[in-house]
Amino acid sequence: TPCADQLIGQKSLKEKLRESGNNQVVFMQLDLASLESVCRFAETFLKTEPRLDILINNAGVLGSGRTKDGFGMAFGVNHLGHFLLTKLLLERLQQCGSSRVVTVAARLHCFGSIDFPLIDSEKDLVTGQSMCHTFKAYCNSKLCNVLFTRELSNRLEGTNVTCYCLHPGVIHTSLCRNFGLPHLLTPIAKLFLLDPNMGSQTTLYCALCEGIEPFSGRYFANCSVQQPSVKGQDDALAQKLWEVSERLISTS
């Protein structure tokens, strides 16, 4: 159970141990807003865990500010952190028979775009820090998730590792609160938004369902294959994003 905040992580660990009765659950600290932390986590994991059958990239930051490496927060956490983590753990995944990489994207990727000159000049997907820019950065980062999965699948063709991305549904979590959902609207929101248990169903489907291997690289929603946006199907865009991401993590 990776988590950036140690106190929250330890609390979550106790809950999972109590609920599951499985004493094999462990907590490892991981801050996706720090590439150094990602490297430390991967090093610790590879030293202590002999198997990795399923990697779920589940971070979804919707907020302004910069990561410890100077990237825009959504770009750095939602895409680059996952990108580096997956690359560092990929060899272990390939050693473990049929394994999977599942990345939680969002339907909002349909509103996303990628400006490579802007990434080069600003290390970000947007030009400002307003609420509008923050929302746009989130949409853009979710498009990155879809493209990352597509290119990863292309690079893993012929191996025993498959990968999938997905829209989990609109879930009532801290992401909604962080974007300014008024406290008075919370009871109303709960009537329309999925609770975390229901919102995890498509993630679990992509991680565990047998027979979906031919759909590696595809986008899922409501536990079925869906068409992503036109940009989300662009192989050239996906390849360029991969190459730019590799350069960014190597120079940071």
PDB file of C-alpha atoms in Angstrom, residues 30-32 34-42 55 57 69 71 75-90 148 242 245-246 248-250 252:
ATOM      1  CA  LEU A  30       5.790   6.917  -1.935  1.00  0.00           C
ATOM      2  CA  ASP A  31       5.449  10.562  -2.949  1.00  0.00           C
ATOM      3  CA  LEU A  32       4.715  10.774  -6.673  1.00  0.00           C
ATOM      4  CA  SER A  34       9.108  13.637  -6.042  1.00  0.00           C
ATOM      5  CA  LEU A  35      11.014  11.596  -8.629  1.00  0.00           C
ATOM      6  CA  GLU A  36      13.616  10.878  -5.940  1.00  0.00           C
ATOM      7  CA  SER A  37      10.886   9.365  -3.765  1.00  0.00           C
ATOM      8  CA  VAL A  38       9.695   7.251  -6.700  1.00  0.00           C
ATOM      9  CA  CYS A  39      13.228   5.913  -7.169  1.00  0.00           C
ATOM     10  CA  ARG A  40      13.586   5.156  -3.443  1.00  0.00           C
ATOM     11  CA  PHE A  41      10.253   3.354  -3.368  1.00  0.00           C
ATOM     12  CA  ALA A  42      11.133   1.235  -6.400  1.00  0.00           C
ATOM     13  CA  LEU A  55       0.613  -2.478 -10.742  1.00  0.00           C
ATOM     14  CA  ASN A  57      -1.367   3.654 -11.047  1.00  0.00           C
ATOM     15  CA  ASP A  69      11.184  18.630  -9.360  1.00  0.00           C
ATOM     16  CA  PHE A  71       6.805  20.223 -12.801  1.00  0.00           C
ATOM     17  CA  PHE A  75       1.549  16.678 -14.897  1.00  0.00           C
ATOM     18  CA  GLY A  76       4.222  15.656 -12.409  1.00  0.00           C
ATOM     19  CA  VAL A  77       2.069  13.437 -10.190  1.00  0.00           C
ATOM     20  CA  ASN A  78      -0.614  12.062 -12.505  1.00  0.00           C
ATOM     21  CA  HIS A  79       1.708  11.333 -15.417  1.00  0.00           C
ATOM     22  CA  LEU A  80       5.452  11.606 -14.792  1.00  0.00           C
ATOM     23  CA  GLY A  81       5.359   9.933 -11.365  1.00  0.00           C
ATOM     24  CA  HIS A  82       3.420   6.987 -12.796  1.00  0.00           C
ATOM     25  CA  PHE A  83       5.633   6.915 -15.888  1.00  0.00           C
ATOM     26  CA  LEU A  84       8.852   6.623 -13.887  1.00  0.00           C
ATOM     27  CA  LEU A  85       7.376   4.154 -11.393  1.00  0.00           C
ATOM     28  CA  THR A  86       6.185   1.844 -14.158  1.00  0.00           C
ATOM     29  CA  LYS A  87       9.527   1.957 -15.974  1.00  0.00           C
ATOM     30  CA  LEU A  88      11.432   1.120 -12.796  1.00  0.00           C
ATOM     31  CA  LEU A  89       9.166  -1.850 -12.005  1.00  0.00           C
ATOM     32  CA  LEU A  90       8.669  -3.128 -15.534  1.00  0.00           C
ATOM     33  CA  PHE A 148       0.901   6.367 -21.853  1.00  0.00           C
ATOM     34  CA  TRP A 242       6.800   8.788 -24.168  1.00  0.00           C
ATOM     35  CA  SER A 245       8.691  11.978 -20.688  1.00  0.00           C
ATOM     36  CA  GLU A 246      11.844   9.871 -20.809  1.00  0.00           C
ATOM     37  CA  LEU A 248      12.214  14.902 -18.568  1.00  0.00           C
ATOM     38  CA  ILE A 249      12.749  12.200 -15.943  1.00  0.00           C
ATOM     39  CA  SER A 250      16.370  11.700 -17.022  1.00  0.00           C
ATOM     40  CA  SER A 252      15.442  16.037 -13.371  1.00  0.00           C
TER      41      SER A 252
END
